[in-house]
PDB file of C-alpha atoms in Angstrom:
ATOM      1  CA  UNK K  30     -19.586  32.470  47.346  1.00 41.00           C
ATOM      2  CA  UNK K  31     -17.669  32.461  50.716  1.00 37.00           C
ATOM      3  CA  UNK K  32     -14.545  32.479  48.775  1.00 38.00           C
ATOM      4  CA  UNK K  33     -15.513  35.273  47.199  1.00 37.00           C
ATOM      5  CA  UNK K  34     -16.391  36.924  50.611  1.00 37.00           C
ATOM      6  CA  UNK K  35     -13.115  35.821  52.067  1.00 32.00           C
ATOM      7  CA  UNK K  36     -11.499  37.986  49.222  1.00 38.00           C
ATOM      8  CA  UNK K  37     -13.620  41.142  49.695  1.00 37.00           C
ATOM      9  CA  UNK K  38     -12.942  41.144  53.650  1.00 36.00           C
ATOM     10  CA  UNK K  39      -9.093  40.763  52.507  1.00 34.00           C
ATOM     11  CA  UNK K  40      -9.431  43.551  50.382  1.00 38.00           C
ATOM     12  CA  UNK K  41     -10.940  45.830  53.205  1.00 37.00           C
ATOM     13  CA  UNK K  42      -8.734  44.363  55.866  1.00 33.00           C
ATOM     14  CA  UNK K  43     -11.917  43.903  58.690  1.00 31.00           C
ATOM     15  CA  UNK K  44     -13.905  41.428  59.752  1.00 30.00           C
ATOM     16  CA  UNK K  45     -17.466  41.227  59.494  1.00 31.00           C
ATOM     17  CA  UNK K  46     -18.171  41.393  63.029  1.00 29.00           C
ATOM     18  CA  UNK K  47     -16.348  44.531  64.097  1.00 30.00           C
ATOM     19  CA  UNK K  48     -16.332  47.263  61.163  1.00 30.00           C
ATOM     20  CA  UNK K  49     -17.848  46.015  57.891  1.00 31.00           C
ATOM     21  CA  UNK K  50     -21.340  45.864  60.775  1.00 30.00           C
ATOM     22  CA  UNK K  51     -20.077  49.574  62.420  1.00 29.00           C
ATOM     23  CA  UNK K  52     -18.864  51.772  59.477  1.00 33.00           C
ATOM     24  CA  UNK K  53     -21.912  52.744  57.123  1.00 36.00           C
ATOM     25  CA  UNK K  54     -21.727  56.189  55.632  1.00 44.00           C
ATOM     26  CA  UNK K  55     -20.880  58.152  53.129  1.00 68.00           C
ATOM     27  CA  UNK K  56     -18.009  60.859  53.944  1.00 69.00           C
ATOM     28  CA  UNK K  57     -18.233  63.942  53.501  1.00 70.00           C
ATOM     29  CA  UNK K  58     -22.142  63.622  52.482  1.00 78.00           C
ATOM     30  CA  UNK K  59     -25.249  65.916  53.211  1.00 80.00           C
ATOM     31  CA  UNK K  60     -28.782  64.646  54.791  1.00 79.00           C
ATOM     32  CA  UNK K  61     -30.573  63.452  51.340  1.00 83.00           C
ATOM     33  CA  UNK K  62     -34.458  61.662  50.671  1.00 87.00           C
ATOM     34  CA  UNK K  63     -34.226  58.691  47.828  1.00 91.00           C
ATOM     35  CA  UNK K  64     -37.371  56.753  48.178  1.00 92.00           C
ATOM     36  CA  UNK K  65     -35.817  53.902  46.341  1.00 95.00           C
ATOM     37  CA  UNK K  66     -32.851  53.425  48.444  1.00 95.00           C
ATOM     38  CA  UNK K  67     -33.243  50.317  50.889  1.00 94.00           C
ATOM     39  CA  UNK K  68     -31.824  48.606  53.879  1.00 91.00           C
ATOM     40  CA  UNK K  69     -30.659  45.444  53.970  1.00 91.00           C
ATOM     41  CA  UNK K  70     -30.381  43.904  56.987  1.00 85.00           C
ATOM     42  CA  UNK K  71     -29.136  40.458  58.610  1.00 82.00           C
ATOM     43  CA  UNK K  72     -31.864  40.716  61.516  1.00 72.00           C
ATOM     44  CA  UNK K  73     -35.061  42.138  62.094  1.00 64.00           C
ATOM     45  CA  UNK K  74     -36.347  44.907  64.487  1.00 60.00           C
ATOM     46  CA  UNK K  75     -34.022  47.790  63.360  1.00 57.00           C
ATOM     47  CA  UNK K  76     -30.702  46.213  64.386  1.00 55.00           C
ATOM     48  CA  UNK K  77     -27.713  44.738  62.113  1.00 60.00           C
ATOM     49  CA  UNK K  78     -27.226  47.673  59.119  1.00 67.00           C
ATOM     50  CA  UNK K  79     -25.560  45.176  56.677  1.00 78.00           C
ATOM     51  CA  UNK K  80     -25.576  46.716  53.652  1.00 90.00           C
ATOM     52  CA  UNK K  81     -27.671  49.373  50.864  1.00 92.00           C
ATOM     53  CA  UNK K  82     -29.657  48.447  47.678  1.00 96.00           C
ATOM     54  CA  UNK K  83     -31.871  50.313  45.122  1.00 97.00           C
ATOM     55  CA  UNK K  84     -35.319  49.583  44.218  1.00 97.00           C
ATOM     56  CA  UNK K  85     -35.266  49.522  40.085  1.00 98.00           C
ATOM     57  CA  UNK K  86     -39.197  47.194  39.749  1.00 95.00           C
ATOM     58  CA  UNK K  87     -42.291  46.928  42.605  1.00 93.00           C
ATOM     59  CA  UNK K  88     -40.167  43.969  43.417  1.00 96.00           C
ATOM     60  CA  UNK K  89     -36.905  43.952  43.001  1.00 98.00           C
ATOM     61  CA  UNK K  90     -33.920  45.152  44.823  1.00 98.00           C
ATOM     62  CA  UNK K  91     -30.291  45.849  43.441  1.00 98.00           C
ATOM     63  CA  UNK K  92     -27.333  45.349  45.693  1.00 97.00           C
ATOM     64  CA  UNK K  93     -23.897  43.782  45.719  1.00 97.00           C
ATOM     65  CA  UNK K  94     -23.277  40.172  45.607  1.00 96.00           C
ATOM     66  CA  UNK K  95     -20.926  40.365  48.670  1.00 94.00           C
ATOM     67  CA  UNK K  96     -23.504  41.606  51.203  1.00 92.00           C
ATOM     68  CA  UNK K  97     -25.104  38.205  50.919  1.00 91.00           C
ATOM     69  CA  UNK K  98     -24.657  36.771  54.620  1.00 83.00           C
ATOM     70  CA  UNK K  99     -24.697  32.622  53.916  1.00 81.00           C
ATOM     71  CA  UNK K 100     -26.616  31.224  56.724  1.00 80.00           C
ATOM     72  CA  UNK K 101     -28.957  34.607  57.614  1.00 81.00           C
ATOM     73  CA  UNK K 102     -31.962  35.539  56.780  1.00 86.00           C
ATOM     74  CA  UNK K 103     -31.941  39.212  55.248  1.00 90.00           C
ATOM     75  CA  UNK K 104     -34.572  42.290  55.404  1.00 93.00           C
ATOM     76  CA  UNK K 105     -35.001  45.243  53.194  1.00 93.00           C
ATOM     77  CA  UNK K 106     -36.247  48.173  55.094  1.00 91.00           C
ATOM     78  CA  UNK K 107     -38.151  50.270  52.707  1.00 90.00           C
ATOM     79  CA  UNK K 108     -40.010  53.818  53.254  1.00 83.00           C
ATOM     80  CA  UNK K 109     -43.098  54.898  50.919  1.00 76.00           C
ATOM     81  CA  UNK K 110     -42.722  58.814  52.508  1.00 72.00           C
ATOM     82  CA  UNK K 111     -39.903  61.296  54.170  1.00 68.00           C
ATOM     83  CA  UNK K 112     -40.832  60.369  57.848  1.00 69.00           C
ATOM     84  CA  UNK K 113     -43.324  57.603  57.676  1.00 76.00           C
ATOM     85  CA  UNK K 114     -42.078  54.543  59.873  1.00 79.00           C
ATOM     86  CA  UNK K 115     -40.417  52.441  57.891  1.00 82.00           C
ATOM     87  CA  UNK K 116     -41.824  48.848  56.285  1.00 89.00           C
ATOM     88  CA  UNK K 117     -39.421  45.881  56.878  1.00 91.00           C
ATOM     89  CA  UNK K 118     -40.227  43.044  54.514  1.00 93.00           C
ATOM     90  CA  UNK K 119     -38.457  39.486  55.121  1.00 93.00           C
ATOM     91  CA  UNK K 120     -36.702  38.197  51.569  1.00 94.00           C
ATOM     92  CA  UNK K 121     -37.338  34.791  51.400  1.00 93.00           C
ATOM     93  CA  UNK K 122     -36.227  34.360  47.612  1.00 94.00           C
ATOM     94  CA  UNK K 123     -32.895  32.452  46.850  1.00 94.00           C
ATOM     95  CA  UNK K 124     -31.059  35.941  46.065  1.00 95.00           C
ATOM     96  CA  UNK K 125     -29.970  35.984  42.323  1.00 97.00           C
ATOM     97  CA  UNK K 126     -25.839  36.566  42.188  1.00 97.00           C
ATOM     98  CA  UNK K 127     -25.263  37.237  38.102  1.00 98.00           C
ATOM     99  CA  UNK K 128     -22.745  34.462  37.126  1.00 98.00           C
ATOM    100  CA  UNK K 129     -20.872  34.845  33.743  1.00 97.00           C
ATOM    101  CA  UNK K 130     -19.916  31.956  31.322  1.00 96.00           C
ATOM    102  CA  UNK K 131     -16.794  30.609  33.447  1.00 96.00           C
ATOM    103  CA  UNK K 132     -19.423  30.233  36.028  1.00 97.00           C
ATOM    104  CA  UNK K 133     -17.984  32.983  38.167  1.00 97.00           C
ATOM    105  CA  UNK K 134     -19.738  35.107  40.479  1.00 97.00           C
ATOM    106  CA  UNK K 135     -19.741  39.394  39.868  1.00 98.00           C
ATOM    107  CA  UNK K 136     -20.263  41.191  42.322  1.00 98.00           C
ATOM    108  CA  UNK K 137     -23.675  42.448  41.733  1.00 98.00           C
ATOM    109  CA  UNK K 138     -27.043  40.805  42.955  1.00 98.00           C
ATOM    110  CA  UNK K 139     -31.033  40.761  42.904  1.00 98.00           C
ATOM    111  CA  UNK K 140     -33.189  40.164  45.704  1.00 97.00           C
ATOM    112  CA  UNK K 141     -37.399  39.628  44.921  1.00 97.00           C
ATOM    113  CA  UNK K 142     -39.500  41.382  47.758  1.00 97.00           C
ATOM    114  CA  UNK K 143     -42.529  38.970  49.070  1.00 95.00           C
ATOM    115  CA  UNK K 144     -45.040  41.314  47.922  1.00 95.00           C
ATOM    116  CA  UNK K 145     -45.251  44.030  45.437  1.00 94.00           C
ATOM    117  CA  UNK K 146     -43.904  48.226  46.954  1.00 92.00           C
ATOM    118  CA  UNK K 147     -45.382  50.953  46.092  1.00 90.00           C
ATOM    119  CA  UNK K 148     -42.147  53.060  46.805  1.00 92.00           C
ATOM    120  CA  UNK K 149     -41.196  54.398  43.283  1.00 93.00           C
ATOM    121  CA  UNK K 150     -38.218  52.522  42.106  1.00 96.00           C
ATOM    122  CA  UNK K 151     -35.414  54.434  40.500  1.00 97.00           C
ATOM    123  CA  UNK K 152     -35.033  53.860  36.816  1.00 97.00           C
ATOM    124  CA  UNK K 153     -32.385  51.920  34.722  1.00 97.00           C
ATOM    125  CA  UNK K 154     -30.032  53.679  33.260  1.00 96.00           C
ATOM    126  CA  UNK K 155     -29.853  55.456  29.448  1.00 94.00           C
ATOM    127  CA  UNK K 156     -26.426  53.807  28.449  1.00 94.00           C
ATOM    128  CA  UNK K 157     -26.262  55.659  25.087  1.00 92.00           C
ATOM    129  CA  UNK K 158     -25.205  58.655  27.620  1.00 91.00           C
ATOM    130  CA  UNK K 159     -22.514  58.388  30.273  1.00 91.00           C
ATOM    131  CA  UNK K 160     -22.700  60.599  32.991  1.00 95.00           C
ATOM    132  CA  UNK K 161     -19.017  62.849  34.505  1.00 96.00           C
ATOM    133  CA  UNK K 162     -20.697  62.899  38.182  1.00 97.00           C
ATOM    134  CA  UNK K 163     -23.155  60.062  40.108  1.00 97.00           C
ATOM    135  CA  UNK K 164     -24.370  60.859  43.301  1.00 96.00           C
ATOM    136  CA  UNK K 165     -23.632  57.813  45.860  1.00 95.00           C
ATOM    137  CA  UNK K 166     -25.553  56.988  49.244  1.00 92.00           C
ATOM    138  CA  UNK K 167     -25.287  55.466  52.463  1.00 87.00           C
ATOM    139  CA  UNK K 168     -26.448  55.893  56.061  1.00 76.00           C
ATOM    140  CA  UNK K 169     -23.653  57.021  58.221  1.00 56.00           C
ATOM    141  CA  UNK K 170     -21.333  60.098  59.453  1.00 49.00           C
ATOM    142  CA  UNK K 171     -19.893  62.286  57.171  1.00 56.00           C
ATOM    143  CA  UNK K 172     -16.506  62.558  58.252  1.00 61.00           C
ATOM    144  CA  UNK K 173     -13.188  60.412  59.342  1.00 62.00           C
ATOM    145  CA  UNK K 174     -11.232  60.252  62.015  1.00 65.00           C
ATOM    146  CA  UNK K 175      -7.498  61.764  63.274  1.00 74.00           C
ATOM    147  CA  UNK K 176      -5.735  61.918  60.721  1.00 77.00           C
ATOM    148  CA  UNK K 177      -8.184  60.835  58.094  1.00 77.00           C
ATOM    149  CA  UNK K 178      -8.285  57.108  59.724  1.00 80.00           C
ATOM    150  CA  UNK K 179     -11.534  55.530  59.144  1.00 71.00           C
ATOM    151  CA  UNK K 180     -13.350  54.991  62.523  1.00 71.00           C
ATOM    152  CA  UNK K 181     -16.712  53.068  63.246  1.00 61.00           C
ATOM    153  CA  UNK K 182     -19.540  55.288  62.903  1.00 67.00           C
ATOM    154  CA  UNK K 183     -23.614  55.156  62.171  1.00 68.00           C
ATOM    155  CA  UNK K 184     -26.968  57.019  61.936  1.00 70.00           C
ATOM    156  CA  UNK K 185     -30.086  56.570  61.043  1.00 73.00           C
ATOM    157  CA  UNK K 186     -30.525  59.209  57.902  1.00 82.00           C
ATOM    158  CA  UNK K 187     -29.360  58.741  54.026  1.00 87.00           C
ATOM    159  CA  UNK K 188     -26.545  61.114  53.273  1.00 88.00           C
ATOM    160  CA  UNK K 189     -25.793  61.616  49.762  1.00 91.00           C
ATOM    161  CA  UNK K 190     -22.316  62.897  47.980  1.00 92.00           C
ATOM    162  CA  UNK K 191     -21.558  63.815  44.554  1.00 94.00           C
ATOM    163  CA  UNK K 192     -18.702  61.515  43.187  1.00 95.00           C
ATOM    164  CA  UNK K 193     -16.817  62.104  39.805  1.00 96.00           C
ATOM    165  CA  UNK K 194     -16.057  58.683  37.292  1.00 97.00           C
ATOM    166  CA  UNK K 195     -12.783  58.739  36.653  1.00 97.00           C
ATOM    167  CA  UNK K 196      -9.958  56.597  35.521  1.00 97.00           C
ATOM    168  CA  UNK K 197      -9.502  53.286  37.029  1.00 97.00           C
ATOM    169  CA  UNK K 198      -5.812  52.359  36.076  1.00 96.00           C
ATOM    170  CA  UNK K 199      -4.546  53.493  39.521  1.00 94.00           C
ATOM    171  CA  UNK K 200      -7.117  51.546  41.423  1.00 95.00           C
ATOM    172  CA  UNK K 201      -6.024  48.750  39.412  1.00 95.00           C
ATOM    173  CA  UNK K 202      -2.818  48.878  40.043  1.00 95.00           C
ATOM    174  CA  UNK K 203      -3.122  49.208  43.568  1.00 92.00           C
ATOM    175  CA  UNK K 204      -5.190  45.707  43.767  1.00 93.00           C
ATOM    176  CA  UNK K 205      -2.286  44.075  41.593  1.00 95.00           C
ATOM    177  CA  UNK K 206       0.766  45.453  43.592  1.00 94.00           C
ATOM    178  CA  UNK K 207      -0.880  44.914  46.949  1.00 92.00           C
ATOM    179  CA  UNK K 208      -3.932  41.999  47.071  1.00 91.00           C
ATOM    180  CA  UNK K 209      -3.382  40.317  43.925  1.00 95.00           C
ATOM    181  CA  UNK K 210      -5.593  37.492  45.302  1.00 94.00           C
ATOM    182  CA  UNK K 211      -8.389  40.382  45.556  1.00 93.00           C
ATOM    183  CA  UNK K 212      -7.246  41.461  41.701  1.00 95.00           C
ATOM    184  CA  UNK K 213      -7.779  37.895  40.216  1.00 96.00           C
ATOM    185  CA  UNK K 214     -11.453  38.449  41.625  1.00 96.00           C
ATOM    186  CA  UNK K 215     -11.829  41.961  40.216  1.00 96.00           C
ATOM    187  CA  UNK K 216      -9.915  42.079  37.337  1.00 96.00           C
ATOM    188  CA  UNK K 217     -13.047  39.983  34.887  1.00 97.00           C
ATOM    189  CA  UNK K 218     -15.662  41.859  36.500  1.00 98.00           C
ATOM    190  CA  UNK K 219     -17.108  44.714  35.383  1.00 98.00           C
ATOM    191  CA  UNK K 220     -16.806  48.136  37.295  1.00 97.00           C
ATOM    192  CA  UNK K 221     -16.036  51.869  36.753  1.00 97.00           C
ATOM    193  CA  UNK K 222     -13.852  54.118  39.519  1.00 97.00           C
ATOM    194  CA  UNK K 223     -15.442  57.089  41.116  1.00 96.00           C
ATOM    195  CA  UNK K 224     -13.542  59.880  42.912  1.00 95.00           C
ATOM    196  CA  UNK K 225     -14.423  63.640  44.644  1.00 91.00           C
ATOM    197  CA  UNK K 226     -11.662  65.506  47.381  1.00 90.00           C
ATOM    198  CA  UNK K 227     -13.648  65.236  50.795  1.00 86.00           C
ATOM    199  CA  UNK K 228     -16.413  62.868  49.561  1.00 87.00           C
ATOM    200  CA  UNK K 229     -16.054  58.840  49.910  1.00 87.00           C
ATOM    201  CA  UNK K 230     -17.673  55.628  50.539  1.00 87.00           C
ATOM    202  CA  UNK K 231     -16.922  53.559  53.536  1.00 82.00           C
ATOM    203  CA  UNK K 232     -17.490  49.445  54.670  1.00 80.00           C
ATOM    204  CA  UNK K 233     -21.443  49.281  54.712  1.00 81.00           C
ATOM    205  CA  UNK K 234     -22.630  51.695  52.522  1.00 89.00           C
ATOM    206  CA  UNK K 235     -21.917  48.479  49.769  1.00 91.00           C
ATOM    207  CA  UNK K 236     -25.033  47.526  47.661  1.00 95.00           C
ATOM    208  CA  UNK K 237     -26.350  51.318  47.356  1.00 95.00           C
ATOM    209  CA  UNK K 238     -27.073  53.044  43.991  1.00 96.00           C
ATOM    210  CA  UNK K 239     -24.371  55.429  41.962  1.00 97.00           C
ATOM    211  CA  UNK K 240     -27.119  57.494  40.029  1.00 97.00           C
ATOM    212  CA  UNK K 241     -27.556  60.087  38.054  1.00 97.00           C
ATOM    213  CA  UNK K 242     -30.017  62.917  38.896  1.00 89.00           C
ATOM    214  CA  UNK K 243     -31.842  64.237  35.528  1.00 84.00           C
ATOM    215  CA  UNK K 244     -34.393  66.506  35.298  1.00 84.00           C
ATOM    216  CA  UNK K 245     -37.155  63.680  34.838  1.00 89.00           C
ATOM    217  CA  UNK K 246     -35.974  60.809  36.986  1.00 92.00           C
ATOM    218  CA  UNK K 247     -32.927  59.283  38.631  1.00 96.00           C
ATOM    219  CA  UNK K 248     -31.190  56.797  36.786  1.00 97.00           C
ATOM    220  CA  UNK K 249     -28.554  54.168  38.164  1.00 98.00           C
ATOM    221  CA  UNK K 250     -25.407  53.626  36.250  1.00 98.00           C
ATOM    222  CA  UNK K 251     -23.250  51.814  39.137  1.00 98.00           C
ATOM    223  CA  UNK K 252     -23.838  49.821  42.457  1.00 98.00           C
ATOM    224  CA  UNK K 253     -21.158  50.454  44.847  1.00 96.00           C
ATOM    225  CA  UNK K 254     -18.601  47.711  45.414  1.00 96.00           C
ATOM    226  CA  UNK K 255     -15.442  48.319  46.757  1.00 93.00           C
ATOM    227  CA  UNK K 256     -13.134  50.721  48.835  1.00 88.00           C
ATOM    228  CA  UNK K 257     -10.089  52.325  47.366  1.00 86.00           C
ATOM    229  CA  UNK K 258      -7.813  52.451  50.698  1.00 85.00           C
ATOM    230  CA  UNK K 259      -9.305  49.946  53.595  1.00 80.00           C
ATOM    231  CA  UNK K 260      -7.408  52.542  55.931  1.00 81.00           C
ATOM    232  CA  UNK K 261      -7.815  56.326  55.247  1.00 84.00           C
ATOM    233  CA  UNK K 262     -11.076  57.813  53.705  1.00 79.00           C
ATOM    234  CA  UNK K 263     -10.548  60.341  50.344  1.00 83.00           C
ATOM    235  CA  UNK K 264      -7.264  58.908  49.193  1.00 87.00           C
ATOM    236  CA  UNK K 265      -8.571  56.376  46.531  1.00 89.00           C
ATOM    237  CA  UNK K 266     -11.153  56.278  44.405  1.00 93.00           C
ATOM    238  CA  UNK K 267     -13.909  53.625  44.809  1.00 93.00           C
ATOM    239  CA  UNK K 268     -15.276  51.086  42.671  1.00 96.00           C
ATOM    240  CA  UNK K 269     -19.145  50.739  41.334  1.00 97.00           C
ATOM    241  CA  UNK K 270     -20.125  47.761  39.499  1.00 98.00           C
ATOM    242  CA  UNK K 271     -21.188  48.939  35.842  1.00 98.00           C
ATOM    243  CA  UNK K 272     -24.868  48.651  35.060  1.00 98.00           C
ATOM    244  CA  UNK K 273     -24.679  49.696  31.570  1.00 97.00           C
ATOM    245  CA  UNK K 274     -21.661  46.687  30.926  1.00 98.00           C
ATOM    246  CA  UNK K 275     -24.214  44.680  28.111  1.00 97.00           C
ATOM    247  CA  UNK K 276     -24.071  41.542  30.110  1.00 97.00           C
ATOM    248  CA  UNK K 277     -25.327  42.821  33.146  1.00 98.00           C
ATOM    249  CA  UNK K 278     -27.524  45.072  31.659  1.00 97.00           C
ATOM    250  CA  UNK K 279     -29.088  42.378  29.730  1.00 97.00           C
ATOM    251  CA  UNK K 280     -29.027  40.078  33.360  1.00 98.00           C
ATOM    252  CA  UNK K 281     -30.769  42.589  34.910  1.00 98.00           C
ATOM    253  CA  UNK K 282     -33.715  43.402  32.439  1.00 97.00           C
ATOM    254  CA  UNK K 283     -34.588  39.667  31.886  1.00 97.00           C
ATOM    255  CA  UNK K 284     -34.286  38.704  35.711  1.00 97.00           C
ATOM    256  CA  UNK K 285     -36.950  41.091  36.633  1.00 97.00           C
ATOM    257  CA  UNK K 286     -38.925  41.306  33.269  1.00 93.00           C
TER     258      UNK K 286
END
């Protein structure tokens, strides 16, 4: 697991304790309300944003694998209502990191609650239809620096953007040409590419859900993994971890059944 950390830092070129802890938002977002988004957190009392997850059971959380801190003890900060105070629950289950047949670890991860929410989770997704736009979260600023450069930042309220899935080859490429190391990692896991002009993840807002807004429900399709460009916000797209790939799909559904 700490190699595969080691490989994710390399991709983003920081280190944990300067701008993977500072940089949590979503660029070029708007002030949004999803019940079922969490915090995850590396210390109690408010302090320490580490990463986002999604609540998909009245116990489960949905995250990335790399925002596992070895050695800390991690909170979800979940809240029932817009504007009630939010409930911070210690997670004191051995996290479970899907692992494929070669016995490596994908990026994507499920953490059990100590008691049972009553925050509505957001629902898996229908994989017999694939959505053109997800809308991503995070809790951050909304814009970049000078000259696009991406700058440490932070706030308290979710802001949501609309991303479109598109093509990954160039994405790909970009991890072979430039951090192969980080491309022998990525290249057997299981991830789509999302991109919008203006709109962007950013170090911290890993973990949170790429859903789809019906009608009915939200449904989430992708968990947000990596940055495109470690440097500049809007000039790659990012990668989400798949949800409707069959083997994490079928992961999933028995872990929490």
């Amino acid at each position: 697991m700490a190699h595969f950390t080691f490989l994710f830092l390399l991709l983003v070129g920081v280190t944990v304790s300067t701008r993977v802890d500072l940089q949590k938002r979503i660029v070029g977002g708007e002030p949004c309300e999803r019940q079922y988004h969490v915090k995850l957190r590396a210390a109690a009392g408010g302090s320490s944003n580490l990463c986002g997850g999604s609540l998909i059971g009245d116990r489960w959380v949905l995250s990335a694998a790399h925002c596992l801190k070895p050695g800390s003890t991690m909170y979800a900060e979940l809240v029932m209502h817009p504007g009630d105070r939010a409930e911070e629950l210690q997670i004191t289950a051995e996290a479970v990191i899907y692992t494929d047949k070669e016995h490596r670890a994908h990026d994507i991860m499920l953490l059990q609650l100590p008691k049972s929410s009553a925050v509505p989770p957001v629902a898996l997704p229908d994989c017999g239809y694939h959505p053109e736009m997800l809308e991503i979260a995070g809790h951050a600023a909304t814009t970049g620096g000078p000259g696009d450069k991406r700058e440490p930042s932070a706030s308290s309220d979710l802001h949501c953007a609309d991303t479109n899935v598109v093509p990954c080859e160039d994405l790909r490429n970009t991890l072979q040409k430039d951090f192969p190391k980080v491309y022998q990692v990525k290249v057997y896991q299981h991830w789509f590419c999302g991109q919008t002009p203006a709109k962007d993840i950013c170090y911290g807002d890993s973990g949170g859900g790429a859903v789809y807004k019906d009608k009915i429900q939200d449904k989430i399709y992708g968990v947000i993994s990596f940055l495109g460009d470690p440097n500049f916000v809007c000039r790659k797209a990012a990668a989400f971890m798949d949800l409707c790939n069959p083997e994490y799909d079928a992961w999933i559904r028995k872990t929490i059944a």
